[in-house]
XYZ file of C-alpha atoms in Angstrom:
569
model
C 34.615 204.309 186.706
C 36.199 206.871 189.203
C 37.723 205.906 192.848
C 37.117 208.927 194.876
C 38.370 208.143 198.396
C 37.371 205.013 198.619
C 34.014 205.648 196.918
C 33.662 204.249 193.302
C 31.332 206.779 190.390
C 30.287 206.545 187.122
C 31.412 208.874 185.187
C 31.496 210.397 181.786
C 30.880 213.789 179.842
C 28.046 212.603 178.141
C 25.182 212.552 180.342
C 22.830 210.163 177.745
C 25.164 207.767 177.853
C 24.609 207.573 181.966
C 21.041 207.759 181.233
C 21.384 204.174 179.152
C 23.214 202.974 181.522
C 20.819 203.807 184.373
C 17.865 202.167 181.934
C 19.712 198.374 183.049
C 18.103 197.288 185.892
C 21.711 195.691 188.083
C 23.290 199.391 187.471
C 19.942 200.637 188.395
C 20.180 198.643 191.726
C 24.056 199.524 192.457
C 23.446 203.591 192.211
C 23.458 205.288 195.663
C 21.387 207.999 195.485
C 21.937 210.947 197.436
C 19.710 213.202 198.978
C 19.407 216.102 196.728
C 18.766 213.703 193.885
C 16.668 210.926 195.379
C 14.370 209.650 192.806
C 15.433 211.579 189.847
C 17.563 210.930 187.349
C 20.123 213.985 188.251
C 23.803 213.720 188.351
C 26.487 215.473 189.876
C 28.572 217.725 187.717
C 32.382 218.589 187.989
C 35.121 219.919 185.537
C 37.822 218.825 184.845
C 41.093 219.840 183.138
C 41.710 218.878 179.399
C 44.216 216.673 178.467
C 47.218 216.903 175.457
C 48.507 214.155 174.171
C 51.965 212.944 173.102
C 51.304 214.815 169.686
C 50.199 218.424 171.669
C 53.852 219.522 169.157
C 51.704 219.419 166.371
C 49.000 221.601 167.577
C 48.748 225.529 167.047
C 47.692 228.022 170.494
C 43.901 227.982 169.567
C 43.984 223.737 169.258
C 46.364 223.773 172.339
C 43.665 225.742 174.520
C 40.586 224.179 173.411
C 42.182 221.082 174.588
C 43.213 222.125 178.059
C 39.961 224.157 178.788
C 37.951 222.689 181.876
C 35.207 220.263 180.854
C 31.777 219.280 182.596
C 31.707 215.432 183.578
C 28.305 213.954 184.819
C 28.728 210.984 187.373
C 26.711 208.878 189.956
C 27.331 206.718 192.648
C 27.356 203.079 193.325
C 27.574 200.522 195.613
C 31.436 199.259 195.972
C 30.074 195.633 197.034
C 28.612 195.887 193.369
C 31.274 197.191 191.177
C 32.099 193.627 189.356
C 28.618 193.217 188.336
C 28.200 196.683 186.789
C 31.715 196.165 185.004
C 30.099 192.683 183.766
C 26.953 194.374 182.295
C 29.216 197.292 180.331
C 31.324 194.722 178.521
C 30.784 194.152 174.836
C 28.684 191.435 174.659
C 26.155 193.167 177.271
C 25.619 197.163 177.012
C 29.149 197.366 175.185
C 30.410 200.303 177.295
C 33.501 199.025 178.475
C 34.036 201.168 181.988
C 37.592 202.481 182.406
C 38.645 202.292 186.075
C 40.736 205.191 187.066
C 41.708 206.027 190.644
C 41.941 209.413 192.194
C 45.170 209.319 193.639
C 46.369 212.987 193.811
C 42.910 214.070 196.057
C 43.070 210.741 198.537
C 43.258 212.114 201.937
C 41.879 208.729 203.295
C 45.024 206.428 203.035
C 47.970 207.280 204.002
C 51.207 208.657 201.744
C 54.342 206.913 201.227
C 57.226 209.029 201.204
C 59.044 207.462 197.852
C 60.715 209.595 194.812
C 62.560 208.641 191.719
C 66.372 208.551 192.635
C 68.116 211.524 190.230
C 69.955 209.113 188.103
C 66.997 207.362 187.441
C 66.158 208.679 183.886
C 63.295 207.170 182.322
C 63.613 207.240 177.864
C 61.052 208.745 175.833
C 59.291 205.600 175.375
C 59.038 204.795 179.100
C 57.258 208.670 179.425
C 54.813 208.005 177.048
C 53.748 204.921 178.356
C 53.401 206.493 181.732
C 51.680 209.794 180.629
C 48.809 206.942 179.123
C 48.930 206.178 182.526
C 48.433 209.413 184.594
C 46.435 212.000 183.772
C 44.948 214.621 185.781
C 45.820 213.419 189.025
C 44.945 210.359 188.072
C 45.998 206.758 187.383
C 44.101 204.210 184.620
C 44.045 200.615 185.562
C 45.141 198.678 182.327
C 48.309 196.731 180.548
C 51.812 198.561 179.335
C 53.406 196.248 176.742
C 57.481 196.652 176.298
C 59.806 194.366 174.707
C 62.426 192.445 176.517
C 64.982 194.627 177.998
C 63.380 197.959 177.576
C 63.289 198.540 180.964
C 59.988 197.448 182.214
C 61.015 197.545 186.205
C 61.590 200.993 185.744
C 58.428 201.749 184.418
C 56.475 200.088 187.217
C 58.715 201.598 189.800
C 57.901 205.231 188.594
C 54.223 204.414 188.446
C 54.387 203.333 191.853
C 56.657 206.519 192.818
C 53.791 208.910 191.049
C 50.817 207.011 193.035
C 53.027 207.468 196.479
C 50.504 205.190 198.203
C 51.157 201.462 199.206
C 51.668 199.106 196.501
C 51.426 195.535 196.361
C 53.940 193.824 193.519
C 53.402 190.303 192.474
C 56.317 188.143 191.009
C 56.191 184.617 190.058
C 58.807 183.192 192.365
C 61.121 183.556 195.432
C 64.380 184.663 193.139
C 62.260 187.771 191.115
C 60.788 188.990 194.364
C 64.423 189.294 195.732
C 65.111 191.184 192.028
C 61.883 193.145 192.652
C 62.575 194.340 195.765
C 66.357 194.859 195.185
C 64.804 197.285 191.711
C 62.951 199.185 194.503
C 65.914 200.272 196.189
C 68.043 200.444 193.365
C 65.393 203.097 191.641
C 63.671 205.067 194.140
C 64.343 206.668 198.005
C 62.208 204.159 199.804
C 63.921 203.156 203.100
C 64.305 199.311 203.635
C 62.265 199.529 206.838
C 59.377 200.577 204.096
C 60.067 197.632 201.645
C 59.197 194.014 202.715
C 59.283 190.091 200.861
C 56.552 187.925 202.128
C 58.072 184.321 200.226
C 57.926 180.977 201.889
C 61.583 181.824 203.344
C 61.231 185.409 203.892
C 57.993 186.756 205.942
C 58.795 190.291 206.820
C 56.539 193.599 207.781
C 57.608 197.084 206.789
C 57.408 199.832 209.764
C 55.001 202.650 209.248
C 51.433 203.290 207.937
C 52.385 202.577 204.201
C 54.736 200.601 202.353
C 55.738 198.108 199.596
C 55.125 194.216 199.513
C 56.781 192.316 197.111
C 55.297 188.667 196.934
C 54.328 186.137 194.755
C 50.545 185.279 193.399
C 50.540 182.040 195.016
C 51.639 182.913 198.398
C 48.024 185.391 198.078
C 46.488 182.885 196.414
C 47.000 180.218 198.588
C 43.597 178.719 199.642
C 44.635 176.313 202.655
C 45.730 177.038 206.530
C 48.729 178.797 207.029
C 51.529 179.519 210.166
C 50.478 181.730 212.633
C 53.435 184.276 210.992
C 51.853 184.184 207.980
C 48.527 184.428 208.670
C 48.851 187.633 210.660
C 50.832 188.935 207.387
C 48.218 187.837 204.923
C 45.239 189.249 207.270
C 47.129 192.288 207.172
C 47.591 192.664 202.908
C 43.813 191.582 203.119
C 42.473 194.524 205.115
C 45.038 196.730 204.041
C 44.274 199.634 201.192
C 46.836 198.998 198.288
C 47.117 202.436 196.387
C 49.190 200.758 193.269
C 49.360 196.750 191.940
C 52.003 195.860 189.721
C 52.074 192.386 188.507
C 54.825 191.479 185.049
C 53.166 188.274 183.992
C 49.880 188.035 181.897
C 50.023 184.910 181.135
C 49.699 184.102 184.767
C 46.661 185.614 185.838
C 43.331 183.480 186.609
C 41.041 186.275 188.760
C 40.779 190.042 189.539
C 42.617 190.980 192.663
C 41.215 194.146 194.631
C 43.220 197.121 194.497
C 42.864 201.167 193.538
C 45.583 200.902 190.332
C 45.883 197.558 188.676
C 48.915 198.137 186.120
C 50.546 195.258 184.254
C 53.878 195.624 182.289
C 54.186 192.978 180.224
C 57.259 191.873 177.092
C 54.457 190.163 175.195
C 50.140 190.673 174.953
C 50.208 186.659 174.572
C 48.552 183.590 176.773
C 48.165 180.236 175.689
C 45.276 179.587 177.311
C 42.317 181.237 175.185
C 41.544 184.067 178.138
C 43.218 186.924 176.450
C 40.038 188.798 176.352
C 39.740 188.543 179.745
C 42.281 190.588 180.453
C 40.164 194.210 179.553
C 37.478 193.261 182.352
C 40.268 191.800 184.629
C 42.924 194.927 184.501
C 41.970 196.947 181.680
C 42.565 197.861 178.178
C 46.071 198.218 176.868
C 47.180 201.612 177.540
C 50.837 201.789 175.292
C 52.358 199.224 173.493
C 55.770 199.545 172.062
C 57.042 199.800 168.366
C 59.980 197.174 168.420
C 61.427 198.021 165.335
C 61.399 201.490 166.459
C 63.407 201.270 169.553
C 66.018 199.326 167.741
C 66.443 201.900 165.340
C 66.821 204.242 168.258
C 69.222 201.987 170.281
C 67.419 201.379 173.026
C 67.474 197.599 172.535
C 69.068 195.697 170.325
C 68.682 194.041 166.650
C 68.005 190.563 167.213
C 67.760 188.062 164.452
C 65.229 184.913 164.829
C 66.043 181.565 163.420
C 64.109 178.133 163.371
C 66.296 175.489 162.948
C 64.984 171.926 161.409
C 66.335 169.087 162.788
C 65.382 165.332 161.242
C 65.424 162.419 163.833
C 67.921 159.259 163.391
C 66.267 155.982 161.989
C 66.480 154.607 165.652
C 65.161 157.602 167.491
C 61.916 157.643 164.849
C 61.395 154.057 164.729
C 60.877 154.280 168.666
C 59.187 157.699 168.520
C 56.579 155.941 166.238
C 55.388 153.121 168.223
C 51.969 153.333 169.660
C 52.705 152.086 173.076
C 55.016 154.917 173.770
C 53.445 157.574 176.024
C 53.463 161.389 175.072
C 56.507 161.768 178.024
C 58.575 159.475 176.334
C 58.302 160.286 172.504
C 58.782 164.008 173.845
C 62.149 162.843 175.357
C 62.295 161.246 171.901
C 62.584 164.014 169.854
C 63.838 166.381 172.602
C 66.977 164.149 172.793
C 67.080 163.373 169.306
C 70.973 163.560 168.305
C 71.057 165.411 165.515
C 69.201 168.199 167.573
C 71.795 167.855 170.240
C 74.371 168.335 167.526
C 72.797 171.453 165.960
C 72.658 173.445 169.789
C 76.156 172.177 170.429
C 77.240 173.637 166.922
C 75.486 176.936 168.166
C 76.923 177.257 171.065
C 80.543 177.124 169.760
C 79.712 179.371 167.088
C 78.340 181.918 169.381
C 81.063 181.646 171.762
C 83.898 181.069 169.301
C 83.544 182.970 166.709
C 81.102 186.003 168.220
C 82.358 186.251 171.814
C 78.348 186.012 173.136
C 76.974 184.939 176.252
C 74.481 182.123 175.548
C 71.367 181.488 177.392
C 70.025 177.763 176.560
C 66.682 177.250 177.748
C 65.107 173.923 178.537
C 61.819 172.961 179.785
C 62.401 169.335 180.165
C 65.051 168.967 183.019
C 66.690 165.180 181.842
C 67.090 167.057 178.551
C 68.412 169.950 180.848
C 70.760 167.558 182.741
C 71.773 165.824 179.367
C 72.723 168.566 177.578
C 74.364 170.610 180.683
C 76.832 167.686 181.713
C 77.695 166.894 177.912
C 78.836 169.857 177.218
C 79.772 170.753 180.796
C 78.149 174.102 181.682
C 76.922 175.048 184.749
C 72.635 174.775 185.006
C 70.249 176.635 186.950
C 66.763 174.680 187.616
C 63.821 174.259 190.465
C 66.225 172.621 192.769
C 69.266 175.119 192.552
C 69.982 176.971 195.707
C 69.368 180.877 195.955
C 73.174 180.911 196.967
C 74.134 178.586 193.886
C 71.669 180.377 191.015
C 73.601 183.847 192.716
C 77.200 182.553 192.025
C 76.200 181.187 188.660
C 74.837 184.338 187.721
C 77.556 186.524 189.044
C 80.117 184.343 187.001
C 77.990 184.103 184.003
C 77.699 188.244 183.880
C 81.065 189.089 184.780
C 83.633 185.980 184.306
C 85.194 185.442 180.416
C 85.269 181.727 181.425
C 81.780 181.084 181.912
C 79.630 182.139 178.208
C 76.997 179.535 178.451
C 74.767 178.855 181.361
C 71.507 176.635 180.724
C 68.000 177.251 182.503
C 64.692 175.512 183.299
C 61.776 177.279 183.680
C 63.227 179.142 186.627
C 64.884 181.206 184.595
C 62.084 182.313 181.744
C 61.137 185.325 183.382
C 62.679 187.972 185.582
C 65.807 187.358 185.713
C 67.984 190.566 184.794
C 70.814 189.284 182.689
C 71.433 192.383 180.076
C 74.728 190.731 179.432
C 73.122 187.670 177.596
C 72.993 188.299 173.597
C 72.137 185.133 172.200
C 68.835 183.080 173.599
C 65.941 180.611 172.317
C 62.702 181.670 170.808
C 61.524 182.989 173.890
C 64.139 185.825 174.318
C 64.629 186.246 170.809
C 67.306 183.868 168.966
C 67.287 180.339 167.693
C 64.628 178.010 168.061
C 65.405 174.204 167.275
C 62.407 172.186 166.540
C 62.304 168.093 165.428
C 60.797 167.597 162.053
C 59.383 164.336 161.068
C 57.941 163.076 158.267
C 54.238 163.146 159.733
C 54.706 165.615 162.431
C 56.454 168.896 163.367
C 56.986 170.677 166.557
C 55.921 174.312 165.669
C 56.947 177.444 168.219
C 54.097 178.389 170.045
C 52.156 182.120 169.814
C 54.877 183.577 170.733
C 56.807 183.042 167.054
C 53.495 184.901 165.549
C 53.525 187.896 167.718
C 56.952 188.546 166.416
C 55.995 188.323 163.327
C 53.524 191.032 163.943
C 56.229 193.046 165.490
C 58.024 193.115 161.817
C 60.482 190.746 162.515
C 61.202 187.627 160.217
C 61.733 183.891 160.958
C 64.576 182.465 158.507
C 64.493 178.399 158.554
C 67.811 176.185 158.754
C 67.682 173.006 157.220
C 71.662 172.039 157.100
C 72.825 172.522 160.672
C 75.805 171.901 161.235
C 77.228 171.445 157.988
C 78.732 168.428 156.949
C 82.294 169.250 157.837
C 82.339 169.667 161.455
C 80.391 166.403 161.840
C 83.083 163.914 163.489
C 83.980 167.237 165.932
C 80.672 166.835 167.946
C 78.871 164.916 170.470
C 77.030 161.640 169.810
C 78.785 161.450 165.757
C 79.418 157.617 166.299
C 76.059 154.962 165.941
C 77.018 153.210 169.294
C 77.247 156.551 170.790
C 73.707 157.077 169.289
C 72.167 154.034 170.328
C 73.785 154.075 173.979
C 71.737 157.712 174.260
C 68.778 155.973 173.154
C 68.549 153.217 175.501
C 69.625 155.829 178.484
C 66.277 157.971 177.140
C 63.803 154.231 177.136
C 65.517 153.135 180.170
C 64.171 156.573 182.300
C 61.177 156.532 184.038
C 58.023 158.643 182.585
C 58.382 160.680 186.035
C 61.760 161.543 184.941
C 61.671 162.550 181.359
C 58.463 164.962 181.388
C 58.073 168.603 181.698
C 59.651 170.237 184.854
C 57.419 170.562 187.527
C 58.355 173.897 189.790
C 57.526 173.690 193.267
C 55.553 177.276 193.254
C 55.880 179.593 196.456
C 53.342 179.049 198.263
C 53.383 178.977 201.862
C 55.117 175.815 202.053
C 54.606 175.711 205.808
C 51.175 175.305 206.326
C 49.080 173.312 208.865
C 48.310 169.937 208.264
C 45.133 168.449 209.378
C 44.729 166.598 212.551
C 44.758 163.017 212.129
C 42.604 160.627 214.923
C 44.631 157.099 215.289
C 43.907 154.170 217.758
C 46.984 152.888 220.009
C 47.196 151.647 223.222
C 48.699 152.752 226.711
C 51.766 150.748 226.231
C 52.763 151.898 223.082
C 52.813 155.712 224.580
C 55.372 155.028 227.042
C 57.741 154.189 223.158
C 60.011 151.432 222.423
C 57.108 149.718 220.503
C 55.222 148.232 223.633
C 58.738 146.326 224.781
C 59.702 146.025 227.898
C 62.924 145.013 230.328
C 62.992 141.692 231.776
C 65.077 140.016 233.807
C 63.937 136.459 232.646
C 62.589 135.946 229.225
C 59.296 134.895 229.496
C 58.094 134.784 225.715
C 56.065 138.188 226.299
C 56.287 140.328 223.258
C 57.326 137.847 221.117
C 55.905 137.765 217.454
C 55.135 134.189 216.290
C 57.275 132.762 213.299
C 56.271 133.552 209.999
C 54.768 130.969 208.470
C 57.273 130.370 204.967
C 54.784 130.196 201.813
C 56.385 130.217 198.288
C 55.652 133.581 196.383
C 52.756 134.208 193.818
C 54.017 134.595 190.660
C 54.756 138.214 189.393
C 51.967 139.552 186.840
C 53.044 139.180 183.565
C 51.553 142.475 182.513
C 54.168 144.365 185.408
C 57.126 143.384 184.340
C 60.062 144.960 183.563
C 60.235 145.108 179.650
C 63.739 143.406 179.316
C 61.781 140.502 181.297
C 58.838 139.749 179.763
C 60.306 137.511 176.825
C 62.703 135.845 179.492
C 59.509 135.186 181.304
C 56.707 134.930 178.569
């Protein structure tokens, strides 16, 4: 499937295959015929120049010109209003011809160009190249998924695409601080002028000058289904009717529909979700265009050898003996095991190894934020979760890159994904280092898909059973019983809102309009002061009558506190 200024074709260089396609009735429907072939089953024909691919090296001058020699393509028109429903009936489990959706880019005269190059010291490695010639090709761009490990420079990659396009491009983050990064990689990698460059965040609603631009936003503050401020409805009207040339969005795992745009390309660390809709994704975007050999750009030195270990870590008698109950709800035996002490021990022993002995900088990452709190004022290091100020996460990250005194910084889910710290050498699971999991005697808490995709990247999983070792017990936190048992009534004390997963205020347009609310009140009470009024004799007027005193109904046995019910039973 072809754009051609702003008209979408079917195209390929087999002209049965169009013939099939035309045989479906819903394609059938979509085609706009023209004139010249109204009623028949002709298509128009163009050529088009051959391609060479990364291994063109290996060819001899015959090979090399048989693949660059103009071919015939055979296309048709359809209707725009129908393309979903034509790329519904060429998926696999229909006519299985999956459509590839490539846009025309180089021979769009319709929308307008945005002046934007690659700065000179921008310098993209061989791998970047190749995952961008999968991309372009004949003036063209392919809508589809670029997978790159962590640190191998995936904001440059989706900066260059949108450089190549040169038409206005629409970038999605997943929060206020990676749309400041995002914009801030803009400038940092191409020419664009910051009158062409805008944030449209909660806190930040700004319009770039000129007939084309970039907009660097988050999904929710697009997605966001209820009424908006008059600022921000103007701005969302105007990415609404607004032709976006290029889309770049750096989280997989986060989409839930198809978003319109010329160039959908995704640049993702990992090809994982946890929700069951991978296979959405090739209808969605497209298919995955490159994916990275790991292994391979370690040996080249592009990142860096990493070494992945899953540390076991067996509860205390008093920790499982409250873990097992049956009354306990899944919040609280997660806290359980989460705050178990011997885990706490093993990431404290980590952390002074790693600091210590290796000189790293240590990321600690922490879903749960009393966990997060725990840990973080234990061990006193600074923390960065939901409720951190911009101004705060931007000192602690500033000191954490550059200051010797500050080696360990600890993160929420804020801090999972895009945010640039290159400096960092020694993270969880999820960027690559030690993952400590509770093991039980029934029940253990496994890594999720993420552990496995590794795997399949060549890289091996070695399992700690005796952390720390025996001799540098009485050195670290929570050695003593008491000190064990006063952790465990601080984790049963806490309320279930307190001790469960971290919930992240996302960025949506937190200052929407609320709904208009109809109350009764009377012509006193507008005047304020609660209908009172000045007197210069009291009269009794506005008086409330006295209470009448009645003796309390007993408390519900079933709602009390748990330290009161055998006081009270």
């Amino acid at each position: 499937m072809v754009l051609k200024k702003n008209r979408y074709f079917i195209e390929s260089p087999f002209p049965e295959v169009l013939k099939t396609l035309l045989k479906d009735d819903v394609i059938s429907r979509a085609r706009i015929s023209s004139e010249e072939h109204q009623g028949g089953e002709a298509f128009s024909i163009s050529k088009t120049q051959g391609e060479v691919d990364a291994h063109g090296g290996l060819l001899d001058g015959a090979e090399l010109a048989a693949a660059a020699e103009e071919k015939e393509t055979h296309s048709f028109e359809i209707d725009p209003a129908q393309v979903e429903n034509v790329k519904q009936r060429c998926l696999p489990n229909a006519l299985n011809y999956p459509m590839l959706e490539e846009y025309d880019f180089r021979n769009d005269t319709v929308n307008p160009d945005l002046n934007m190059e690659l700065k000179p010291q921008a310098q993209p490695r061989p791998y970047q190249e190749k995952s961008l010639s999968k991309m372009f090709g004949n003036g063209r761009a392919r809508s589809g998924i670029i997978v790159l490990p962590c640190g191998a420079g995936k904001s440059l990659v989706g900066v260059s695409a949108a450089c190549r396009i040169k038409k206005s491009c629409l970038c999605l983050a997943t929060n206020a601080v990676s749309v400041d990064q995002w914009a801030f990689q803009f400038k940092l990698w191409s020419t664009i002028r910051d009158d062409q460059i805008c944030r449209f965040t909660s806190d930040n609603k700004e319009k770039f000058r000129g007939n084309a631009g970039v907009v660097v936003t988050t999904y929710n503050m697009v997605a966001f289904g209820g009424k908006r401020s008059e600022d921000s409805e103007k701005i969302i009207e105007e990415i609404r009717n607004r032709e976006w040339g290029c889309f770049l969005w750096m989280r997989i795992d986060k989409l839930r529909e198809s978003l319109e745009s010329h160039c959908v390309s995704f640049v993702s660390a990992t090809l994982v979700r946890e929700d069951e809709l991978i296979t959405d994704l090739n209808f969605l975007i497209g298919p995955k265009l490159y994916e990275a050999n790991w292994l391979d750009l370690v040996k080249g030195g592009f990142i860096a050898n990493v070494q992945c270990a899953e540390v076991w870590c067996p509860m205390t008698k008093e920790f499982f003996a409250e873990y097992l109950k049956r009354e306990k709800t899944q919040k609280k035996k997660q806290a359980l095991y989460v705050m178990n002490p011997n885990k706490f021990r093993a990431c404290e022993f980590l952390i002074r190894f790693h600091e210590q002995q290796r000189g790293d900088k240590i990321i600690v990452f922490a879903d749960n934020l009393f966990a997060l709190t725990a840990y973080a004022k234990k061990l006193r290091k600074p923390m960065i979760y939901g409720a951190t100020s911009h101004q705060e996460r931007t000192r602690i990250l500033q000191a954490f890159k550059h200051s010797p005194d500050v080696n360990t910084i600890f993160l929420s889910k804020v801090g999972d994904n895009s945010i640039d710290i290159p400096e960092a050498n020694a993270h969880d699971v999820r960027k690559l280092n030690d993952w400590v999991v509770f093991l039980g005697q029934r029940r253990c808490i496994t890594p999720p898909k993420r552990q496995q995709f590794l795997i399949d990247q060549g890289y091996s999983f070695k399992v700690i059973t005796s952390l720390p070792p025996p001799d540098t017990g009485p050195d670290l936190s929570y050695h003593q019983l008491d000190e064990q048992l006063d952790l465990l009534s601080k984790v049963l004390n806490a309320g279930d809102d307190v001790v469960g997963l971290e919930q992240l205020e996302e960025d949506a347009d937190d200052i929407a309009l609320q709904k208009a609310r109809r109350s009764v009140g009377s012509m006193s009470a507008l005047s304020g002061a609660s209908g009172m009024v000045y007197m210069e004799y009291s009269t009794g007027h506005g008086k409330k009558p006295a209470q009448v005193q009645t003796k309390p109904k007993p408390k519900d046995p079933s709602k009390r506190h748990i330290l009161f019910k055998k006081r009270f039973g």
